[in-house]
Amino acid sequence: MAEDRGILREVWEGKVPVSFTLSAEEVSTYEHPESCYLLVPRHSYFPLFLDKLQKHFINYVNGDESDVWLENTNTNQPIKWHYPVGVLFDLLNSSHSLPWNLTVHFKNFPDSIFRWNNRDAIESHFMSCIKEADALKHLGKVISGMQIQHHKQLWAGLLSDKFEQFWAVNKKLMEGDGDESFKSIPFKIYQGDSRHIQKLFKPQNERGDSKTLRDMIQEVAPECFDENGELNQKIITHGIEMPLESDIIWLSEHLSYPDNFLHICLIPLE
Amino acid sequence: MAALTWRNTVYLKLQERNNSEREQYRTVIESHCKLYDITENLKKKTATLTDDINRLRQENLELQRNVIEGGGRSDKQLEQKLLKAHEELKDLYKKRGENAQALIDLKEELQIKEKDILSKDLRISELESRLNAVKLANEHLESDIAEKETTNTILKDELMGLQMAYTKAEEKIMKLDKENKTLIDRWMNLKKEAAEDLNKENEMFRKRKQEKLKKDIQDAISNPVEIKEGSIHAPSGLFAGALSRIPSRAIAKFDAHDSEVFGLKWAPSGKYFATVGGDKQVKTWEKIGSSIEKKALFTPCFNRSVTSVDFDEDEKCLIASSNDCSTQIWDLSTRQLRVRLTGHENKVHSSKFVSGHGINKVVSGSQDKTIRLWDVANKLCSRTFCPGSTCFDLVAYGENIISGHFDGKIRIWDSQAQDSMTNIPLENKTKLLTCSRDHCLKITDFRQNRVIITLHDDNFRISNDCSRAVFSPDEKYVLAGSNNGQIIIWNIAKQSVEYRSEKEHKGAIQACSWNPNGDGIISCDLKRGCILWGDF
């Protein structure tokens, strides 16, 4: 049961400072624009902030405003903005320098990211993630039993950053199916810039005991442990290292992103 | 407790994270944003102000320019006026030149006009002289008219006189007409009297005959006759099928009618025969010795040429038809007219008793393209067939009527069935002889429904549409007359000419008839003549 509101609220209120700078090559005026500084909620998505960026930079470029894309300034890699902001931050800004520097481009849209310039597309992506997670947890019964207005309420809560509005509905998704807890845990494990790992993982063993985070890492990504059973990777979600003894169902209930997935980043030790 | 530990760890870490990531930067970023907004606003304001300055400068410049232009304007205006005046002056000079030219032109025109007037004056005087001449002529003509009028009145008077004479003449005509009418009436009365006289004569003739008959009977009664066995001759009707003998010469020639002889026919008994002719008469003849004597004349006569004649099987009646559209039946014993059948709308070419019905059924074919069936007892037409083509001859046997037509077709009718039919089974007589315009005689077999024998001869030419050919009584021969006056007999079995006579007839042979006893042929031509042929 997702009852620990203290935790939930702390998680919800996580924000990262981001500095958006217009790519120097694309500036068409003699005056260079100021960088745009924003506090972006970790559970949000970058495409939702494109409006502000366009407004800020549009007077300084010649490019098509629909071709806006973002680049990680340190690594010169395009930002795959279909992942939540927090995940991207934990994964890409491993040096943890604040604020996070991103470069804004209006030209040469790369092929490796989705062209998301309207909110319906993001919404449908978000909803499909929720449905996928529910399919893993409850075989899709809860989300398909909901009315369409509740679906809308989830998205509206995320958009307007309203904790109560979102959790009023999301609560139901985080409840077990009667006495039974979740069928399996919806999670995605990220390692570097390669594709994420996603496997079926039951939260209980044959005896009915709850599994811990350690159990899951051992089962899904055993290469994270060396011969002595010591971790050789940092296990990070929401910007913090997770205790390995944490109960996996509790983690899923409290530390999932709004799309109902546990997004876990494996960051190598120094 | 363990659970609490990691939960607390997480909680603390989250708080720490929020502090480090969010709280530290929040105020900075917020103030940054605020400052940025302020800068933006200021930029905008500066821009508008710059615009204003530019605009004002522009206006100032324009005003200065206006002031400069205002000083130079009056000079320019004067120059312009001067130019305008010069131009006006030029225009005026031009106009003066034009006017002078116009003056010259007008003068020329005036001269032309004057010339015109002169010539016109001349013409006027000329015309006046002519007018005088015309007036003179007119007076002359008026006097002429007066003269003519006087003559006209004279002529009118004459016309009046003539009209009066005309009315008188008309009156005379009226009178003469009246006289004419009275004369016609008188003539009609005389005619009536003559007819009555004729009737009386007929009556007298009948009475005389009866008296003679009575006398004969009395004579007969007074002279009893012995009757020997075998002396009684069989009735003539039984001779049908008697051996036919080919004649060798003409044994008697006589003039039967005053014009063409159109038809003739032996009585079934073979004792006498009937002829009809263009003189509207129907006559019967008898052979007495070597000459032919007139037996009877059937009255009343037709009004036009008689075309065909026929006897009934029992020899009770005689039927004849005429071009006057009628058919008449006489009683042979009393020689009285029994029935006159009228209804055809054109010439009746042929009429026959329908064999097997005594004298009660008669069929006739006409130029009006119909065939009519008559009920003699009720004196009415019981049936009309419309073959659509002129019917020239007929054969009537039982219920079947066979007709020959102008269109070259033979039609077979059933007098009881509703429609015309072919393929009628004829019990005994299955052959039909036809004579047609192609100068051929054709024998048709109805069992096969086709022509089985065609007979012809170089000398044989038929004279007209109504020429007729016959079978011999024993049906071994076919007899026909040619238009050169010959009679020709064919042998059917050999399909060749058996006998060809001398050209005894003076004209084209119209019809011939074979004595039912087989020993006499009679033929008639279009030039009054009739010939009896025999071998004795």
mmCIF file with all atom_site columns, C-alpha atoms in Angstrom, chain A residues 4 7 10-11 13-17 31 35 37 39 42 56 60 89 96 98 238 240-241 245-247 250, chain B residues 5-11 13-15 17-18 20-22 24-27 29-30 32-33 36 40 43:
data_model
loop_
_atom_site.group_PDB
_atom_site.id
_atom_site.type_symbol
_atom_site.label_atom_id
_atom_site.label_alt_id
_atom_site.label_comp_id
_atom_site.label_asym_id
_atom_site.label_entity_id
_atom_site.label_seq_id
_atom_site.pdbx_PDB_ins_code
_atom_site.Cartn_x
_atom_site.Cartn_y
_atom_site.Cartn_z
_atom_site.occupancy
_atom_site.B_iso_or_equiv
_atom_site.pdbx_formal_charge
_atom_site.auth_seq_id
_atom_site.auth_comp_id
_atom_site.auth_asym_id
_atom_site.auth_atom_id
_atom_site.pdbx_PDB_model_num
ATOM 1  C CA . ASP A 1 4   ? 3.914  6.719  3.122   1.00 0.00 ? 4   ASP A CA 1
ATOM 2  C CA . ILE A 1 7   ? 8.227  9.684  1.028   1.00 0.00 ? 7   ILE A CA 1
ATOM 3  C CA . GLU A 1 10  ? 9.582  14.148 -1.222  1.00 0.00 ? 10  GLU A CA 1
ATOM 4  C CA . VAL A 1 11  ? 9.810  12.079 -4.373  1.00 0.00 ? 11  VAL A CA 1
ATOM 5  C CA . GLU A 1 13  ? 8.901  17.434 -5.260  1.00 0.00 ? 13  GLU A CA 1
ATOM 6  C CA . GLY A 1 14  ? 12.288 16.443 -6.631  1.00 0.00 ? 14  GLY A CA 1
ATOM 7  C CA . LYS A 1 15  ? 13.441 19.069 -9.120  1.00 0.00 ? 15  LYS A CA 1
ATOM 8  C CA . VAL A 1 16  ? 16.681 19.601 -10.993 1.00 0.00 ? 16  VAL A CA 1
ATOM 9  C CA . PRO A 1 17  ? 18.123 22.959 -12.038 1.00 0.00 ? 17  PRO A CA 1
ATOM 10 C CA . GLU A 1 31  ? 23.925 39.599 -29.587 1.00 0.00 ? 31  GLU A CA 1
ATOM 11 C CA . SER A 1 35  ? 20.898 31.077 -21.020 1.00 0.00 ? 35  SER A CA 1
ATOM 12 C CA . TYR A 1 37  ? 17.491 28.553 -16.254 1.00 0.00 ? 37  TYR A CA 1
ATOM 13 C CA . LEU A 1 39  ? 13.845 24.034 -12.234 1.00 0.00 ? 39  LEU A CA 1
ATOM 14 C CA . ARG A 1 42  ? 12.216 14.996 -12.071 1.00 0.00 ? 42  ARG A CA 1
ATOM 15 C CA . HIS A 1 56  ? 13.085 32.495 -25.053 1.00 0.00 ? 56  HIS A CA 1
ATOM 16 C CA . TYR A 1 60  ? 17.897 34.787 -32.036 1.00 0.00 ? 60  TYR A CA 1
ATOM 17 C CA . PHE A 1 89  ? 19.654 13.467 -15.139 1.00 0.00 ? 89  PHE A CA 1
ATOM 18 C CA . HIS A 1 96  ? 26.486 15.618 -10.718 1.00 0.00 ? 96  HIS A CA 1
ATOM 19 C CA . LEU A 1 98  ? 24.715 21.615 -10.999 1.00 0.00 ? 98  LEU A CA 1
ATOM 20 C CA . HIS A 1 238 ? 15.544 9.537  -8.053  1.00 0.00 ? 238 HIS A CA 1
ATOM 21 C CA . ILE A 1 240 ? 19.780 8.640  -4.479  1.00 0.00 ? 240 ILE A CA 1
ATOM 22 C CA . GLU A 1 241 ? 21.556 5.359  -3.857  1.00 0.00 ? 241 GLU A CA 1
ATOM 23 C CA . GLU A 1 245 ? 17.722 -4.524 1.594   1.00 0.00 ? 245 GLU A CA 1
ATOM 24 C CA . SER A 1 246 ? 14.725 -2.433 0.559   1.00 0.00 ? 246 SER A CA 1
ATOM 25 C CA . ASP A 1 247 ? 11.565 -4.425 -0.002  1.00 0.00 ? 247 ASP A CA 1
ATOM 26 C CA . TRP A 1 250 ? 7.606  -1.046 -1.208  1.00 0.00 ? 250 TRP A CA 1
ATOM 27 C CA . THR B 2 5   ? 15.977 1.657  8.720   1.00 0.00 ? 5   THR B CA 1
ATOM 28 C CA . TRP B 2 6   ? 16.014 1.526  4.921   1.00 0.00 ? 6   TRP B CA 1
ATOM 29 C CA . ARG B 2 7   ? 12.885 3.553  4.738   1.00 0.00 ? 7   ARG B CA 1
ATOM 30 C CA . ASN B 2 8   ? 14.416 6.241  6.845   1.00 0.00 ? 8   ASN B CA 1
ATOM 31 C CA . THR B 2 9   ? 17.601 6.082  4.840   1.00 0.00 ? 9   THR B CA 1
ATOM 32 C CA . VAL B 2 10  ? 15.657 6.642  1.686   1.00 0.00 ? 10  VAL B CA 1
ATOM 33 C CA . TYR B 2 11  ? 13.660 9.454  3.233   1.00 0.00 ? 11  TYR B CA 1
ATOM 34 C CA . LYS B 2 13  ? 18.530 10.814 1.228   1.00 0.00 ? 13  LYS B CA 1
ATOM 35 C CA . LEU B 2 14  ? 15.562 12.238 -0.634  1.00 0.00 ? 14  LEU B CA 1
ATOM 36 C CA . GLN B 2 15  ? 15.455 15.246 1.684   1.00 0.00 ? 15  GLN B CA 1
ATOM 37 C CA . ARG B 2 17  ? 18.792 15.468 -2.494  1.00 0.00 ? 17  ARG B CA 1
ATOM 38 C CA . ASN B 2 18  ? 15.980 17.979 -2.594  1.00 0.00 ? 18  ASN B CA 1
ATOM 39 C CA . SER B 2 20  ? 21.061 20.084 -2.662  1.00 0.00 ? 20  SER B CA 1
ATOM 40 C CA . GLU B 2 21  ? 19.377 20.003 -6.057  1.00 0.00 ? 21  GLU B CA 1
ATOM 41 C CA . ARG B 2 22  ? 16.309 22.097 -5.569  1.00 0.00 ? 22  ARG B CA 1
ATOM 42 C CA . GLN B 2 24  ? 19.871 25.759 -3.336  1.00 0.00 ? 24  GLN B CA 1
ATOM 43 C CA . TYR B 2 25  ? 18.927 26.773 -6.839  1.00 0.00 ? 25  TYR B CA 1
ATOM 44 C CA . ARG B 2 26  ? 15.326 27.693 -6.430  1.00 0.00 ? 26  ARG B CA 1
ATOM 45 C CA . THR B 2 27  ? 15.828 31.208 -5.218  1.00 0.00 ? 27  THR B CA 1
ATOM 46 C CA . ILE B 2 29  ? 16.647 30.574 -10.657 1.00 0.00 ? 29  ILE B CA 1
ATOM 47 C CA . GLU B 2 30  ? 13.512 32.361 -9.586  1.00 0.00 ? 30  GLU B CA 1
ATOM 48 C CA . HIS B 2 32  ? 17.115 34.986 -12.509 1.00 0.00 ? 32  HIS B CA 1
ATOM 49 C CA . CYS B 2 33  ? 13.786 34.488 -14.200 1.00 0.00 ? 33  CYS B CA 1
ATOM 50 C CA . TYR B 2 36  ? 15.225 38.147 -17.215 1.00 0.00 ? 36  TYR B CA 1
ATOM 51 C CA . GLU B 2 40  ? 12.945 41.758 -21.603 1.00 0.00 ? 40  GLU B CA 1
ATOM 52 C CA . LYS B 2 43  ? 14.272 45.975 -23.998 1.00 0.00 ? 43  LYS B CA 1
#
